[in-house]
Amino acid sequence: MWRRALLLLVFLLLLGIASGGLGVLRTLGHVLTGPTTLVAGGVGGLRSFFATLGRVEEVRDRTQALEAENAVLRSEQILQTERSLDASLESRELALAESLGGQAIVADIVERAPTRLLEEVSLNRGSDDLVAPGQPVLSHGFLVGIVRAVSGDRAQVRLLTNSTVTIPVVLQRSRAQGLLRGGLQGLLVTDLPADVTVETDEAILTSPLGGLLPPDIPIGLTEGPLSSESEVLQRTRVRSPVQFSTLERVVIVLPAPESP
């Protein structure tokens, strides 16, 4: 009887040892396989990082390509707008030339005087195109200069801002006669009669007096009187819509062709 009890006790002890051994083996297995799991997780994380980096670079490249394409489209749109404006302005100036009894040709400015004191430009048109000294030069429908000298394919134009320029002009509403003068101070109309009221924003046109230029070519607008009460003759500053320092293209008004 006691032998059976002893055998049962030994069996239970062995069973407990076996169960504890399995727990130890499981713990040891986890310890041994843990680094492998960590390494596998690290490799997966690196793969995910590089895949994300590749997608970021792809998006960046596509964005740069789209920005470059948009820049090209914008530049083409701006160029087309400028061409449309140039064509519109040139058509207006050609119509103005016809109303003045002449014809017109478009010319590009190819050279400028080195100092503001001279205020002259060179055009890529000359006597080969029937350009001659004394012909008016327009921009945006306003007088900007007069042809001074020509060669076969070049014309020298003296701008209105040149200090040597003196042109007879007339105020459109009052019909007061004066002289347009250039210079570093800007455009001025001088020698206006004292009994004339010089208003603001009155159109200034070329005068038929003197026969220097065709009459009624727009020059600009008055800015009101500059003269003091003690002056016998009046003056006014001229506001021109033309930026003389940035001129690139102009129109030369030629005389009408002679009838056969």
Tab-separated table of C-alpha atoms in Angstrom:
chain	number	residue	atom	x	y	z
A	1	MET	CA	0.000	0.000	0.000
A	2	TRP	CA	2.708	2.423	0.999
A	3	ARG	CA	4.600	1.508	-2.163
A	4	ARG	CA	1.686	2.680	-4.304
A	5	ALA	CA	1.557	5.938	-2.391
A	6	LEU	CA	5.306	6.452	-2.871
A	7	LEU	CA	5.080	5.785	-6.610
A	8	LEU	CA	2.179	8.245	-6.925
A	9	LEU	CA	4.209	10.911	-5.123
A	10	VAL	CA	7.229	10.362	-7.403
A	11	PHE	CA	4.976	10.543	-10.476
A	12	LEU	CA	3.486	13.851	-9.345
A	13	LEU	CA	6.966	15.283	-8.678
A	14	LEU	CA	8.170	14.255	-12.121
A	15	LEU	CA	5.049	15.747	-13.688
A	16	GLY	CA	5.693	19.104	-11.922
A	17	ILE	CA	9.330	19.124	-13.029
A	18	ALA	CA	8.283	18.367	-16.587
A	19	SER	CA	5.748	21.208	-16.576
A	20	GLY	CA	8.335	23.650	-15.202
A	21	GLY	CA	10.833	22.555	-17.834
A	22	LEU	CA	8.388	23.293	-20.612
A	23	GLY	CA	7.920	26.848	-19.249
A	24	VAL	CA	11.662	27.302	-19.110
A	25	LEU	CA	12.001	26.028	-22.665
A	26	ARG	CA	9.253	28.386	-23.823
A	27	THR	CA	10.988	31.352	-22.125
A	28	LEU	CA	14.327	30.355	-23.630
A	29	GLY	CA	12.689	30.075	-27.060
A	30	HIS	CA	11.269	33.555	-26.769
A	31	VAL	CA	14.654	34.938	-25.760
A	32	LEU	CA	16.405	33.238	-28.661
A	33	THR	CA	13.815	34.180	-31.303
A	34	GLY	CA	13.357	37.774	-30.048
A	35	PRO	CA	16.370	39.281	-31.965
A	36	THR	CA	15.255	37.548	-35.130
A	37	THR	CA	11.834	39.134	-34.782
A	38	LEU	CA	13.394	42.539	-34.103
A	39	VAL	CA	15.680	42.220	-37.124
A	40	ALA	CA	12.773	41.225	-39.344
A	41	GLY	CA	10.737	44.183	-38.054
A	42	GLY	CA	13.676	46.550	-38.662
A	43	VAL	CA	14.144	45.339	-42.225
A	44	GLY	CA	10.440	45.819	-42.907
A	45	GLY	CA	10.596	49.349	-41.491
A	46	LEU	CA	13.569	50.259	-43.713
A	47	ARG	CA	11.759	48.926	-46.756
A	48	SER	CA	8.701	51.034	-45.883
A	49	PHE	CA	10.894	54.149	-45.330
A	50	PHE	CA	12.657	53.847	-48.693
A	51	ALA	CA	9.355	53.156	-50.455
A	52	THR	CA	7.880	56.337	-48.924
A	53	LEU	CA	11.013	58.292	-49.867
A	54	GLY	CA	10.693	57.065	-53.446
A	55	ARG	CA	7.072	58.204	-53.595
A	56	VAL	CA	8.031	61.633	-52.208
A	57	GLU	CA	10.722	62.043	-54.876
A	58	GLU	CA	8.238	60.969	-57.551
A	59	VAL	CA	5.696	63.553	-56.363
A	60	ARG	CA	8.409	66.224	-56.265
A	61	ASP	CA	9.516	65.419	-59.818
A	62	ARG	CA	5.930	65.554	-61.063
A	63	THR	CA	5.377	68.877	-59.265
A	64	GLN	CA	8.505	70.375	-60.820
A	65	ALA	CA	7.445	69.164	-64.258
A	66	LEU	CA	3.984	70.715	-63.816
A	67	GLU	CA	5.510	74.007	-62.610
A	68	ALA	CA	7.799	74.125	-65.644
A	69	GLU	CA	4.861	73.411	-67.945
A	70	ASN	CA	2.790	76.141	-66.274
A	71	ALA	CA	5.677	78.613	-66.641
A	72	VAL	CA	5.885	77.877	-70.362
A	73	LEU	CA	2.125	78.307	-70.735
A	74	ARG	CA	2.202	81.601	-68.810
A	75	SER	CA	5.057	82.949	-70.922
A	76	GLU	CA	3.229	81.960	-74.111
A	77	GLN	CA	0.048	83.639	-72.840
A	78	ILE	CA	1.947	86.836	-71.959
A	79	LEU	CA	3.672	86.838	-75.339
A	80	GLN	CA	0.354	86.345	-77.115
A	81	THR	CA	-1.195	89.187	-75.100
A	82	GLU	CA	1.702	91.485	-75.975
A	83	ARG	CA	1.388	90.583	-79.634
A	84	SER	CA	-2.339	91.303	-79.553
A	85	LEU	CA	-1.734	94.658	-77.869
A	86	ASP	CA	1.021	95.522	-80.347
A	87	ALA	CA	-1.240	94.615	-83.256
A	88	SER	CA	-4.078	96.704	-81.804
A	89	LEU	CA	-1.832	99.705	-81.189
A	90	GLU	CA	-0.230	99.434	-84.602
A	91	SER	CA	-3.629	99.295	-86.283
A	92	ARG	CA	-4.690	102.434	-84.390
A	93	GLU	CA	-1.511	104.241	-85.392
A	94	LEU	CA	-1.887	103.153	-88.995
A	95	ALA	CA	-5.438	104.515	-88.929
A	96	LEU	CA	-4.138	107.768	-87.412
A	97	ALA	CA	-1.522	108.044	-90.150
A	98	GLU	CA	-4.248	107.642	-92.766
A	99	SER	CA	-6.350	110.325	-91.066
A	100	LEU	CA	-3.327	112.621	-91.290
A	101	GLY	CA	-3.216	112.024	-95.012
A	102	GLY	CA	-0.199	109.733	-94.971
A	103	GLN	CA	0.872	106.141	-94.519
A	104	ALA	CA	2.853	104.466	-91.769
A	105	ILE	CA	5.501	101.818	-91.197
A	106	VAL	CA	6.464	100.058	-87.984
A	107	ALA	CA	10.068	100.315	-86.782
A	108	ASP	CA	12.040	98.817	-83.894
A	109	ILE	CA	14.438	100.800	-81.736
A	110	VAL	CA	17.882	99.240	-82.151
A	111	GLU	CA	20.073	101.763	-80.338
A	112	ARG	CA	19.798	104.535	-77.759
A	113	ALA	CA	21.928	107.570	-77.050
A	114	PRO	CA	24.379	106.946	-74.174
A	115	THR	CA	23.142	109.925	-72.124
A	116	ARG	CA	19.782	111.514	-71.365
A	117	LEU	CA	21.115	114.851	-72.626
A	118	LEU	CA	20.922	113.615	-76.219
A	119	GLU	CA	17.596	111.743	-76.018
A	120	GLU	CA	17.905	110.127	-79.434
A	121	VAL	CA	17.197	106.615	-80.694
A	122	SER	CA	18.093	104.653	-83.829
A	123	LEU	CA	15.451	102.769	-85.806
A	124	ASN	CA	15.838	99.795	-88.144
A	125	ARG	CA	14.204	101.709	-91.010
A	126	GLY	CA	15.771	104.226	-93.355
A	127	SER	CA	15.714	105.805	-96.777
A	128	ASP	CA	15.245	102.358	-98.320
A	129	ASP	CA	11.802	102.421	-96.657
A	130	LEU	CA	11.094	106.021	-97.769
A	131	VAL	CA	11.899	107.416	-94.315
A	132	ALA	CA	13.113	111.023	-94.459
A	133	PRO	CA	14.112	113.774	-91.992
A	134	GLY	CA	11.245	115.719	-90.464
A	135	GLN	CA	8.750	112.836	-90.397
A	136	PRO	CA	6.795	112.335	-87.147
A	137	VAL	CA	7.296	109.231	-85.004
A	138	LEU	CA	4.424	107.876	-82.894
A	139	SER	CA	3.905	105.426	-80.045
A	140	HIS	CA	0.468	104.425	-78.708
A	141	GLY	CA	-1.007	107.072	-80.990
A	142	PHE	CA	1.025	109.937	-79.473
A	143	LEU	CA	3.914	111.904	-80.933
A	144	VAL	CA	7.241	110.829	-79.402
A	145	GLY	CA	9.833	112.262	-81.781
A	146	ILE	CA	10.899	113.508	-85.188
A	147	VAL	CA	13.241	111.849	-87.682
A	148	ARG	CA	16.512	113.812	-87.667
A	149	ALA	CA	18.711	111.909	-90.141
A	150	VAL	CA	18.560	108.735	-92.249
A	151	SER	CA	20.778	106.238	-94.014
A	152	GLY	CA	19.786	103.261	-96.138
A	153	ASP	CA	18.524	101.082	-93.279
A	154	ARG	CA	18.704	103.371	-90.251
A	155	ALA	CA	16.927	106.481	-88.986
A	156	GLN	CA	18.005	108.765	-86.148
A	157	VAL	CA	15.032	110.069	-84.167
A	158	ARG	CA	15.162	113.036	-81.825
A	159	LEU	CA	12.714	112.385	-78.997
A	160	LEU	CA	10.427	115.105	-77.664
A	161	THR	CA	12.323	114.986	-74.366
A	162	ASN	CA	15.461	116.272	-76.129
A	163	SER	CA	16.357	119.732	-74.825
A	164	THR	CA	16.728	121.100	-78.377
A	165	VAL	CA	13.138	120.272	-79.368
A	166	THR	CA	10.741	123.181	-79.959
A	167	ILE	CA	7.432	122.347	-81.650
A	168	PRO	CA	4.380	124.587	-82.230
A	169	VAL	CA	1.340	123.131	-80.459
A	170	VAL	CA	-2.284	124.030	-79.812
A	171	LEU	CA	-4.602	123.288	-76.881
A	172	GLN	CA	-7.631	121.437	-78.199
A	173	ARG	CA	-10.484	123.253	-76.391
A	174	SER	CA	-9.151	126.777	-75.991
A	175	ARG	CA	-7.203	126.707	-79.295
A	176	ALA	CA	-4.405	128.574	-77.515
A	177	GLN	CA	-1.088	128.372	-79.362
A	178	GLY	CA	2.168	127.576	-77.568
A	179	LEU	CA	5.554	125.901	-77.915
A	180	LEU	CA	6.381	122.380	-76.769
A	181	ARG	CA	9.851	122.175	-75.223
A	182	GLY	CA	11.797	119.153	-74.010
A	183	GLY	CA	14.512	118.847	-71.392
A	184	LEU	CA	15.546	117.048	-68.235
A	185	GLN	CA	12.630	118.619	-66.354
A	186	GLY	CA	10.148	116.914	-68.677
A	187	LEU	CA	7.816	118.192	-71.359
A	188	LEU	CA	6.519	121.756	-71.061
A	189	VAL	CA	4.249	123.949	-73.163
A	190	THR	CA	5.384	127.568	-72.953
A	191	ASP	CA	4.426	130.909	-74.516
A	192	LEU	CA	0.698	130.450	-73.955
A	193	PRO	CA	-1.294	133.723	-74.058
A	194	ALA	CA	-1.950	135.341	-70.685
A	195	ASP	CA	-5.677	135.739	-71.337
A	196	VAL	CA	-6.228	131.993	-71.793
A	197	THR	CA	-7.376	129.791	-68.921
A	198	VAL	CA	-5.101	126.755	-68.815
A	199	GLU	CA	-7.230	123.869	-67.610
A	200	THR	CA	-6.194	120.426	-66.420
A	201	ASP	CA	-6.428	117.439	-68.786
A	202	GLU	CA	-6.811	119.500	-71.946
A	203	ALA	CA	-5.456	117.716	-75.014
A	204	ILE	CA	-2.289	119.092	-76.602
A	205	LEU	CA	-1.983	118.674	-80.384
A	206	THR	CA	0.560	119.610	-83.008
A	207	SER	CA	-0.170	122.993	-84.568
A	208	PRO	CA	-0.434	123.737	-88.292
A	209	LEU	CA	1.699	126.842	-87.709
A	210	GLY	CA	5.202	126.615	-89.098
A	211	GLY	CA	4.455	123.577	-91.241
A	212	LEU	CA	6.950	121.468	-89.279
A	213	LEU	CA	4.564	118.546	-88.678
A	214	PRO	CA	1.086	117.476	-89.775
A	215	PRO	CA	-1.525	119.146	-87.535
A	216	ASP	CA	-3.613	117.499	-84.808
A	217	ILE	CA	-1.182	114.762	-83.761
A	218	PRO	CA	-1.826	114.035	-80.041
A	219	ILE	CA	1.070	114.813	-77.689
A	220	GLY	CA	-0.411	114.603	-74.195
A	221	LEU	CA	-2.576	116.419	-71.646
A	222	THR	CA	-2.079	119.619	-69.683
A	223	GLU	CA	-1.476	119.491	-65.922
A	224	GLY	CA	-2.718	122.992	-65.200
A	225	PRO	CA	-0.879	126.338	-65.132
A	226	LEU	CA	2.695	126.640	-63.854
A	227	SER	CA	3.043	130.373	-64.339
A	228	SER	CA	2.895	133.040	-61.663
A	229	GLU	CA	0.722	136.135	-61.963
A	230	SER	CA	3.767	138.270	-62.786
A	231	GLU	CA	4.559	136.317	-65.943
A	232	VAL	CA	3.284	137.700	-69.226
A	233	LEU	CA	3.016	134.284	-70.912
A	234	GLN	CA	1.810	131.061	-69.342
A	235	ARG	CA	3.321	127.600	-69.036
A	236	THR	CA	1.970	124.140	-68.329
A	237	ARG	CA	3.523	120.751	-67.789
A	238	VAL	CA	2.637	117.971	-70.233
A	239	ARG	CA	1.459	114.548	-69.075
A	240	SER	CA	2.233	111.966	-71.735
A	241	PRO	CA	1.071	108.328	-71.509
A	242	VAL	CA	4.313	107.277	-73.200
A	243	GLN	CA	7.290	106.010	-71.200
A	244	PHE	CA	10.117	107.401	-73.313
A	245	SER	CA	12.814	105.420	-71.484
A	246	THR	CA	11.203	102.053	-72.301
A	247	LEU	CA	10.189	102.563	-75.932
A	248	GLU	CA	10.825	99.489	-78.078
A	249	ARG	CA	8.642	99.871	-81.161
A	250	VAL	CA	7.316	102.978	-82.903
A	251	VAL	CA	5.450	104.009	-86.039
A	252	ILE	CA	6.852	106.436	-88.600
A	253	VAL	CA	4.298	108.518	-90.488
A	254	LEU	CA	5.255	108.814	-94.154
A	255	PRO	CA	3.685	111.211	-96.641
A	256	ALA	CA	0.939	109.819	-98.813
A	257	PRO	CA	2.200	108.298	-102.078
A	258	GLU	CA	1.930	110.604	-105.039
A	259	SER	CA	-0.860	109.857	-107.461
A	260	PRO	CA	0.348	108.665	-110.894
